[in-house]
XYZ file of C-alpha atoms in Angstrom:
586
model
C -15.208 11.255 32.989
C -19.186 12.087 31.708
C -21.563 9.197 31.371
C -22.128 10.785 27.772
C -18.349 10.244 27.100
C -18.587 6.733 28.513
C -21.295 6.036 26.365
C -19.722 7.098 23.055
C -16.108 5.259 23.668
C -18.232 1.876 24.808
C -20.218 2.378 21.568
C -17.500 3.053 19.324
C -14.550 0.854 20.461
C -17.199 -2.183 21.572
C -18.713 -1.895 17.897
C -15.543 -1.677 16.016
C -13.491 -4.451 16.203
C -15.090 -8.117 16.880
C -18.040 -9.670 15.644
C -18.662 -11.316 19.140
C -18.957 -7.387 20.290
C -21.498 -6.053 17.513
C -24.383 -8.023 18.437
C -25.500 -9.476 21.933
C -27.095 -12.383 19.797
C -24.014 -12.924 18.298
C -22.035 -13.533 21.985
C -21.011 -16.754 23.450
C -23.609 -18.117 25.682
C -22.646 -17.557 28.848
C -24.966 -18.949 31.074
C -28.328 -20.358 31.255
C -29.889 -16.858 31.192
C -29.830 -13.920 28.583
C -26.637 -12.358 30.669
C -23.870 -11.214 28.218
C -20.687 -9.568 30.320
C -19.476 -6.596 28.783
C -16.088 -6.962 30.423
C -15.368 -10.150 29.738
C -11.983 -11.319 29.124
C -10.681 -10.874 25.364
C -8.583 -14.309 25.921
C -11.872 -16.410 25.128
C -11.942 -15.085 21.264
C -8.281 -14.521 20.552
C -5.931 -17.564 19.070
C -3.984 -19.212 21.479
C -0.460 -17.901 22.231
C 2.308 -19.682 21.173
C 6.228 -20.101 20.441
C 5.451 -17.849 17.209
C 3.313 -15.243 19.013
C 3.606 -14.665 22.860
C 0.593 -13.701 24.917
C 2.627 -10.472 25.348
C 1.553 -9.561 21.661
C 5.328 -10.071 20.560
C 6.981 -12.254 18.158
C 7.440 -15.405 19.908
C 11.646 -16.910 20.596
C 10.325 -19.041 17.637
C 8.964 -16.508 15.253
C 9.862 -17.231 11.439
C 9.239 -15.668 8.045
C 9.828 -16.630 4.344
C 12.423 -14.334 2.445
C 11.906 -14.146 -1.359
C 14.741 -12.156 -3.454
C 13.858 -10.978 -7.190
C 16.044 -9.674 -9.943
C 14.201 -8.536 -13.059
C 14.775 -7.307 -16.193
C 11.982 -5.138 -17.618
C 11.413 -3.094 -21.150
C 8.765 -0.788 -21.472
C 7.458 -0.546 -25.104
C 5.504 2.610 -25.257
C 4.092 2.637 -28.335
C 2.431 -0.522 -27.749
C 1.536 0.145 -23.915
C 3.154 -3.493 -22.901
C 5.618 -4.691 -20.934
C 7.976 -7.884 -21.441
C 10.349 -9.112 -18.259
C 11.981 -11.839 -17.430
C 12.431 -12.687 -13.404
C 14.574 -14.745 -11.539
C 13.257 -15.642 -7.994
C 15.087 -17.095 -5.071
C 13.009 -18.473 -2.470
C 14.073 -19.185 1.152
C 11.981 -21.615 3.156
C 12.369 -20.414 6.996
C 9.349 -22.413 8.040
C 9.244 -25.879 10.018
C 7.519 -26.975 7.042
C 8.325 -28.780 3.629
C 6.841 -27.408 1.031
C 5.721 -29.036 -2.326
C 4.516 -26.031 -4.453
C 4.719 -22.313 -4.251
C 1.497 -20.006 -4.776
C 2.410 -16.846 -6.735
C 0.097 -13.805 -7.310
C -0.809 -12.986 -10.733
C -2.812 -9.639 -9.999
C -3.001 -8.518 -13.769
C -5.138 -11.304 -14.406
C -7.920 -9.326 -12.497
C -8.295 -7.874 -15.575
C -9.568 -10.608 -17.695
C -12.950 -10.497 -18.671
C -13.434 -14.153 -17.147
C -11.732 -12.806 -13.890
C -13.693 -13.358 -10.692
C -13.154 -9.669 -10.170
C -14.804 -9.018 -13.531
C -17.710 -11.508 -12.990
C -18.938 -10.548 -9.632
C -18.654 -7.110 -9.931
C -21.312 -4.559 -10.889
C -20.765 -1.330 -9.226
C -17.297 0.217 -10.369
C -15.863 -1.402 -13.198
C -13.157 -4.115 -13.786
C -10.740 -2.682 -11.256
C -12.569 -1.024 -8.751
C -11.023 -0.449 -5.810
C -14.249 0.648 -3.390
C -12.668 3.895 -2.970
C -12.258 4.805 0.621
C -13.516 8.267 -0.016
C -16.945 7.474 -0.775
C -17.953 5.226 1.636
C -21.007 3.874 -0.737
C -23.249 1.038 0.807
C -22.395 -2.396 -0.691
C -26.142 -2.905 0.002
C -27.268 -0.675 -2.733
C -29.221 -1.887 -5.756
C -27.095 -3.666 -8.431
C -26.598 -0.822 -11.292
C -24.167 -0.611 -14.232
C -22.327 2.659 -13.772
C -20.469 4.912 -16.686
C -17.135 3.390 -15.379
C -18.541 -0.026 -15.764
C -19.468 0.283 -18.969
C -16.066 2.157 -19.945
C -14.456 -0.805 -18.206
C -16.305 -3.254 -20.478
C -15.784 -1.858 -23.310
C -11.757 -1.562 -22.661
C -11.676 -5.043 -21.395
C -12.937 -6.236 -24.940
C -11.201 -4.170 -26.902
C -7.737 -5.060 -25.306
C -6.272 -8.398 -24.221
C -5.398 -8.205 -20.554
C -3.689 -10.187 -17.970
C -0.356 -12.041 -17.535
C 1.157 -14.095 -20.656
C 3.026 -16.658 -18.918
C 6.190 -17.415 -21.600
C 8.367 -19.754 -19.059
C 8.127 -21.043 -15.795
C 11.494 -23.191 -14.936
C 13.767 -23.716 -12.350
C 17.338 -22.703 -11.223
C 18.672 -25.146 -13.772
C 16.315 -23.888 -16.931
C 14.088 -27.111 -16.572
C 10.110 -26.205 -16.843
C 8.330 -26.512 -13.816
C 4.446 -27.876 -13.782
C 2.319 -24.918 -12.897
C -1.588 -24.258 -12.554
C -3.285 -20.822 -13.097
C -6.335 -20.026 -10.687
C -7.499 -16.751 -11.186
C -5.291 -14.180 -9.949
C -2.986 -16.920 -8.505
C -0.507 -19.598 -10.107
C 0.407 -22.878 -8.348
C 4.231 -23.806 -9.137
C 4.795 -27.230 -8.107
C 8.716 -28.111 -7.468
C 10.413 -30.982 -8.962
C 11.524 -31.702 -5.246
C 9.640 -30.721 -2.284
C 11.563 -27.719 -0.441
C 12.704 -28.467 2.891
C 12.720 -26.098 5.925
C 16.168 -23.811 5.963
C 16.642 -24.450 2.037
C 16.150 -22.578 -0.757
C 14.783 -22.803 -4.320
C 15.444 -20.895 -7.601
C 12.836 -20.152 -10.405
C 12.780 -18.240 -13.621
C 9.531 -16.527 -14.990
C 9.392 -14.978 -18.529
C 6.077 -12.643 -18.735
C 4.642 -9.801 -20.607
C 1.287 -7.987 -20.435
C -0.575 -5.511 -21.875
C -0.720 -1.938 -19.852
C -4.597 -1.373 -18.362
C -5.685 2.342 -19.245
C -5.912 3.344 -15.431
C -8.896 5.668 -15.202
C -10.530 3.213 -17.574
C -10.730 0.470 -15.697
C -10.358 2.297 -12.114
C -6.959 0.319 -11.423
C -4.044 0.596 -9.230
C -1.440 1.313 -12.048
C -1.397 1.757 -15.359
C -1.259 4.292 -17.935
C -2.961 7.795 -18.079
C -2.636 9.739 -21.625
C -2.226 12.946 -22.605
C -3.294 13.757 -25.972
C -3.240 17.533 -26.288
C 0.690 17.629 -25.557
C 2.726 18.784 -28.284
C 4.177 15.286 -29.451
C 2.338 14.129 -31.961
C 0.157 11.163 -30.654
C 0.482 12.705 -27.259
C 2.013 11.591 -24.309
C 1.540 9.133 -21.347
C 2.368 8.724 -17.451
C 2.970 5.123 -16.836
C 2.178 4.044 -13.233
C 3.709 0.398 -12.932
C 2.020 -1.450 -9.629
C 1.563 -5.482 -9.180
C 3.286 -5.597 -12.593
C 5.332 -8.940 -11.912
C 4.583 -12.267 -10.439
C 4.761 -12.062 -6.732
C 5.198 -14.944 -4.271
C 2.154 -15.032 -1.538
C 3.263 -14.923 1.589
C 3.420 -18.026 3.642
C 2.819 -17.573 7.800
C 2.580 -19.171 10.418
C -0.886 -18.136 11.449
C -2.346 -19.019 7.919
C 0.165 -21.244 6.168
C -0.710 -19.786 2.412
C -2.077 -16.762 2.331
C -3.993 -17.349 -1.092
C -6.928 -15.639 -1.503
C -8.508 -14.540 -4.973
C -7.523 -10.516 -5.772
C -11.018 -8.792 -6.462
C -9.549 -5.310 -6.228
C -10.487 -4.307 -2.927
C -8.570 -6.434 -0.778
C -5.029 -5.640 -1.010
C -1.663 -7.697 -0.720
C -0.085 -9.928 1.714
C 4.223 -10.569 0.729
C 7.042 -11.448 1.939
C 10.355 -9.225 2.261
C 13.351 -9.606 0.486
C 15.911 -7.808 -1.807
C 15.364 -6.688 -5.179
C 17.512 -5.702 -8.342
C 15.220 -4.331 -10.960
C 16.605 -3.141 -14.265
C 14.133 -1.171 -16.237
C 14.687 -0.521 -19.768
C 12.651 3.089 -21.331
C 12.585 5.395 -24.138
C 15.855 7.579 -23.481
C 14.038 10.772 -22.558
C 12.165 9.420 -20.204
C 12.368 9.946 -16.332
C 12.147 6.950 -13.696
C 11.171 6.851 -10.112
C 10.950 3.690 -8.595
C 11.304 1.874 -5.156
C 14.849 1.758 -4.142
C 17.923 3.714 -5.322
C 19.428 4.187 -8.544
C 22.175 2.420 -8.680
C 23.508 3.658 -12.179
C 22.825 7.348 -12.315
C 25.948 8.183 -14.564
C 24.391 6.392 -17.125
C 20.721 7.718 -17.223
C 21.112 11.402 -15.884
C 23.078 14.293 -17.407
C 26.105 16.181 -15.003
C 23.536 18.711 -14.702
C 21.092 16.577 -12.771
C 23.365 14.908 -10.968
C 24.816 17.828 -9.590
C 21.207 18.965 -8.294
C 21.034 15.402 -6.857
C 23.824 16.045 -5.037
C 22.678 19.503 -4.112
C 19.307 18.135 -2.701
C 20.965 15.675 -0.433
C 21.717 18.613 1.773
C 18.980 20.738 1.129
C 16.467 22.234 3.759
C 13.459 22.910 0.885
C 13.098 21.318 -2.790
C 15.688 21.352 -5.113
C 14.390 20.790 -8.676
C 16.484 17.780 -10.470
C 14.334 18.429 -13.754
C 12.901 21.614 -13.826
C 9.552 22.430 -15.527
C 10.722 24.015 -18.389
C 12.921 21.207 -19.073
C 10.132 18.809 -18.729
C 8.045 20.958 -20.932
C 11.063 20.708 -23.513
C 10.926 16.701 -23.143
C 6.856 16.827 -23.975
C 7.549 17.661 -27.393
C 9.280 15.305 -28.825
C 9.983 11.272 -28.788
C 12.604 8.892 -29.614
C 13.570 5.870 -30.736
C 16.284 5.412 -28.107
C 16.399 3.705 -24.878
C 18.220 3.880 -21.526
C 18.307 1.138 -18.963
C 17.601 2.413 -15.483
C 18.990 0.072 -12.452
C 17.722 0.480 -9.054
C 18.069 -1.949 -5.982
C 16.050 -2.075 -3.217
C 16.527 -3.775 0.392
C 14.329 -5.480 2.822
C 11.150 -4.414 0.953
C 7.745 -6.569 0.242
C 7.074 -4.970 -3.154
C 8.463 -3.070 -5.931
C 6.773 -0.333 -7.699
C 7.893 2.216 -10.377
C 6.672 5.294 -12.576
C 7.711 6.481 -16.005
C 7.377 9.638 -18.391
C 9.076 12.314 -20.457
C 6.701 14.794 -18.892
C 7.899 14.312 -15.029
C 9.447 17.363 -13.663
C 11.198 16.271 -10.224
C 12.317 17.512 -6.789
C 14.014 16.811 -3.973
C 15.096 17.665 -0.768
C 16.925 15.756 2.700
C 14.711 15.418 5.823
C 16.777 14.783 8.887
C 15.409 12.241 11.299
C 16.545 11.421 14.814
C 18.757 8.980 13.361
C 19.482 9.196 9.613
C 18.905 11.440 6.877
C 16.258 10.839 4.059
C 15.607 11.837 0.459
C 12.142 13.007 -0.364
C 11.190 13.264 -3.536
C 8.223 14.156 -5.741
C 7.740 13.513 -9.790
C 4.881 15.504 -11.480
C 3.762 16.704 -15.176
C 2.499 20.244 -15.723
C -0.714 19.056 -14.973
C -0.072 19.025 -11.327
C 1.111 22.539 -10.954
C 1.346 24.863 -9.333
C -0.117 22.706 -6.415
C 2.448 20.034 -6.757
C 5.781 22.049 -6.980
C 4.387 23.932 -3.778
C 3.349 21.035 -1.655
C 4.377 17.563 -2.482
C 7.738 17.304 -1.261
C 7.183 19.237 2.199
C 3.824 17.293 2.758
C 6.048 14.099 2.400
C 8.903 15.506 4.560
C 6.095 16.379 7.446
C 5.039 12.707 7.145
C 8.353 11.292 8.076
C 8.595 13.132 10.815
C 5.399 12.648 12.334
C 4.943 9.152 11.556
C 8.968 8.178 13.041
C 7.951 10.150 15.926
C 5.138 7.770 17.026
C 6.771 4.624 15.234
C 10.157 4.608 14.389
C 12.622 6.312 12.344
C 12.101 5.640 8.379
C 14.503 3.296 7.910
C 14.468 3.530 3.782
C 17.136 5.838 1.908
C 14.221 7.514 -0.229
C 10.714 8.318 -0.228
C 8.675 9.166 -3.228
C 5.478 11.121 -4.142
C 4.358 10.581 -7.681
C 1.479 12.480 -9.243
C -1.432 10.396 -10.343
C -4.838 11.355 -11.663
C -6.699 8.926 -8.744
C -7.268 8.503 -5.379
C -3.757 7.459 -4.286
C -1.948 3.995 -3.822
C 1.202 2.974 -1.794
C 4.538 0.802 -2.321
C 7.779 0.431 -0.479
C 9.592 4.198 -1.197
C 7.120 5.007 -3.766
C 3.204 5.957 -3.701
C 0.880 7.141 -6.372
C -1.462 10.078 -5.365
C -3.992 12.448 -6.665
C -4.636 16.203 -6.487
C -4.843 17.973 -9.880
C -5.468 21.456 -10.545
C -7.978 23.043 -12.955
C -6.663 23.113 -16.173
C -5.846 27.023 -15.573
C -3.881 26.512 -12.582
C -6.260 27.369 -10.035
C -7.605 24.818 -7.655
C -9.820 24.945 -4.727
C -9.051 24.529 -0.772
C -10.829 21.148 -1.287
C -8.440 20.038 -3.877
C -5.723 21.343 -2.003
C -6.353 19.631 1.386
C -7.349 16.745 -0.647
C -4.073 16.309 -1.761
C -2.517 16.708 1.650
C -4.145 14.288 3.094
C -3.728 11.599 0.149
C 0.136 12.258 0.257
C 0.347 12.060 4.031
C -2.193 8.693 3.812
C -0.119 7.332 1.015
C 3.477 7.682 2.232
C 2.275 6.991 5.648
C 1.558 3.541 4.288
C 5.375 2.951 4.153
C 4.951 2.236 8.094
C 1.575 0.502 8.013
C 1.515 -2.223 5.956
C 4.793 -1.848 4.261
C 7.345 -2.274 6.984
C 4.581 -3.318 9.778
C 3.579 -5.773 7.666
C -0.012 -6.907 7.935
C -2.079 -8.907 5.915
C -3.954 -6.421 4.124
C -6.337 -8.985 2.152
C -7.949 -10.301 5.286
C -7.325 -7.188 7.955
C -8.159 -4.177 5.985
C -8.026 -2.126 9.571
C -4.844 -3.286 10.207
C -2.856 -1.389 7.981
C -5.812 1.555 6.544
C -7.459 2.143 10.115
C -3.984 2.483 12.083
C -2.528 4.308 8.772
C -5.530 6.665 8.925
C -5.252 7.338 12.955
C -1.410 8.681 12.185
C -2.355 10.650 9.165
C -4.966 12.570 11.285
C -2.048 13.227 13.808
C 0.007 14.287 10.767
C -2.279 16.947 9.466
C -2.559 18.183 12.810
C 0.764 18.668 13.055
C 0.868 20.033 9.404
C -1.456 22.778 10.110
C -3.520 24.311 12.923
C -7.039 23.364 12.602
C -6.446 21.152 9.580
C -9.786 20.156 8.287
C -9.333 16.642 8.838
C -11.932 14.215 7.595
C -11.437 11.147 10.126
C -10.045 10.865 13.350
C -12.250 12.632 16.069
C -15.180 11.353 17.313
C -17.999 13.656 16.300
C -16.880 12.816 12.578
C -17.943 9.259 12.770
C -21.382 9.881 14.657
C -23.725 10.293 11.561
C -22.123 6.642 10.567
C -22.530 5.097 13.920
C -26.110 6.139 14.588
C -26.790 4.852 10.738
C -28.588 1.945 9.797
C -27.042 -1.251 11.861
C -27.750 -3.425 9.087
C -25.001 -1.847 7.249
C -22.638 -1.338 9.532
C -19.953 -4.227 9.411
C -17.440 -5.263 12.574
C -13.835 -4.268 11.770
C -12.850 -7.909 11.997
C -14.534 -8.389 8.371
C -12.935 -9.807 5.279
C -12.442 -6.593 3.129
C -14.438 -8.079 0.275
C -17.218 -8.412 2.757
C -17.215 -4.925 4.551
C -20.046 -2.438 3.937
C -19.377 1.225 3.828
C -15.485 0.580 3.361
C -14.144 3.701 4.259
C -16.052 4.334 7.304
C -15.849 1.201 8.400
C -12.091 0.120 7.443
C -10.422 3.693 7.917
C -12.511 6.018 10.119
C -14.221 3.574 12.280
C -10.632 2.311 13.740
C -9.052 5.871 13.599
C -11.808 7.167 15.729
C -11.391 4.231 18.056
C -7.481 4.687 18.291
C -8.283 8.568 18.839
C -10.606 7.913 21.751
C -8.060 5.812 23.318
C -5.472 8.445 23.085
C -7.405 10.861 24.078
C -9.941 9.887 26.442
C -8.917 6.194 27.933
C -5.364 6.357 28.293
C -3.858 8.933 27.822
C -1.315 10.100 25.149
C 1.579 9.064 27.213
C 0.571 5.843 28.168
C -1.389 5.271 24.395
C 2.061 6.440 22.677
C 4.035 4.250 24.563
C 1.912 1.108 23.889
C 1.544 2.359 20.175
C 5.371 2.771 19.586
C 6.113 -0.428 21.159
C 3.651 -2.367 18.802
C 5.324 -0.916 15.732
C 8.730 -1.411 16.593
C 8.048 -5.125 17.694
C 6.546 -5.981 14.720
C 8.559 -3.656 11.913
C 9.779 -6.113 9.366
C 7.355 -8.728 10.588
C 3.683 -9.993 10.000
C 1.791 -8.807 12.643
C -2.026 -10.162 13.455
C -4.868 -8.555 15.675
C -4.125 -10.477 18.434
C -0.827 -9.202 18.337
C -1.615 -5.328 18.239
C -4.692 -6.130 21.109
C -2.295 -8.019 23.470
C 0.490 -5.473 22.925
C -1.488 -2.526 23.740
C -2.683 -4.181 26.864
C 0.530 -5.325 28.185
C 3.014 -2.277 27.379
C 0.032 0.128 28.573
C -0.844 -1.942 31.773
C -4.358 -1.167 31.099
C -7.347 -3.750 30.835
C -8.510 -3.077 27.473
C -11.039 -6.019 26.659
C -14.128 -4.522 26.984
């Protein structure tokens, strides 16, 4: 290895993860002099191993996590763009602690005009995600953008946030609750002891935000030029129901305020969700459709059966059928019922504009249905690529981690940069109005689909704390995204992964470069820091330091140890050393 290579490796890796390594002045004092050992043991920084997380980076012999099951009935009012719902929650306390209250996330409250996000944000509007693609520095002079002005106007004109209509226990008795921003503390009638369960019911409603107006992760997009009077909408429903915050051995309640950029920390459970929408809508969702005879025509069911063994995408709803659907509305409704097991969240999309295609993907141990939903505005790009790119993602990620465990993987077209949920994701990539598109648009669409479908693994299954450690899902996922892109097409123009792509960032103003181990709301240059830098460090570990054989074995070991569990950074660091047999502390 050349001196230049060693320098690059040390610069990227040491400055990447830990605050202690980002600046010599911040290091723990080792002697009375100024000596600092760049190869000092990482044990001084990591938390002490215990019965829940052992020294090898594995779940300990007393590891536990909570379980939350949901039954939800939800209705979409298309004209009012409003959701009303009732949900029953079964919460199982598997911890050794007795709980007097539960913390529940109310993410729609972020859009209230008095929310912490609204009062502290002057860059991208009320719902700013801090898009990873921009990599803008948060130290820029404060300014009020056009997006922020539009967001402000939207919030002033629309009453947003959850309307809580009922919070009761399993017997219907009202429970005391306190709303704290995007969180709600529900006081239990009696303390919940270990290995016990409690039930509660929450009735709620909210007005759906216009996705583009507030840079939201979900909402509606309006199409005024459709033939139907008044136009049509695509509804992307995410963070749409009160969700239990995670209670963990490393932090207890993970009840940080939702500011928009830091994402979600959630518990696994089973879902049974009934979704009532206009009768001419097509619904895509987390989970499997359990009542196809109630909502699909015989022709659609036959096509779906054909897709279960197809090697290329089969249309369930064709473009011609979707175009015909766009022309008329209806006063009738249908209820779609979806069930999902062992998922940490639930999202869905609904529109009369959707065409729908699907195909089977054979993995080593199972076959998965891959599906795409998109309007005419997505074609011809989506018809050609969405389902095929999704299938490649499952093949590559499964090879490096574990076979995708869920029955379906869905890509839904959205006029946004992309957002992920279990079994379903919302992805951008829209051609010009005349159907033409640039190479940049095509590859941007491919990359966002790979990235968001890939998030099924990190963090939807390997369930890290997104709100605290952004790099654990975004960085690891971006690394596998790069590997997938290169397998999808030789010399694919990847934006992140190889070391040379991050040189300009790493040699930039050091006051704007954060250690990766920084809270998501405090990161400078979010995209470069949370996505690009960890992906580059992992690529260097694989190609230069460990070699592919050792790295791939250790990385797969980490994924399989922590699938359907809550890993922390220490668990990742320790597993990579333990399984590779190489001292990586430096």
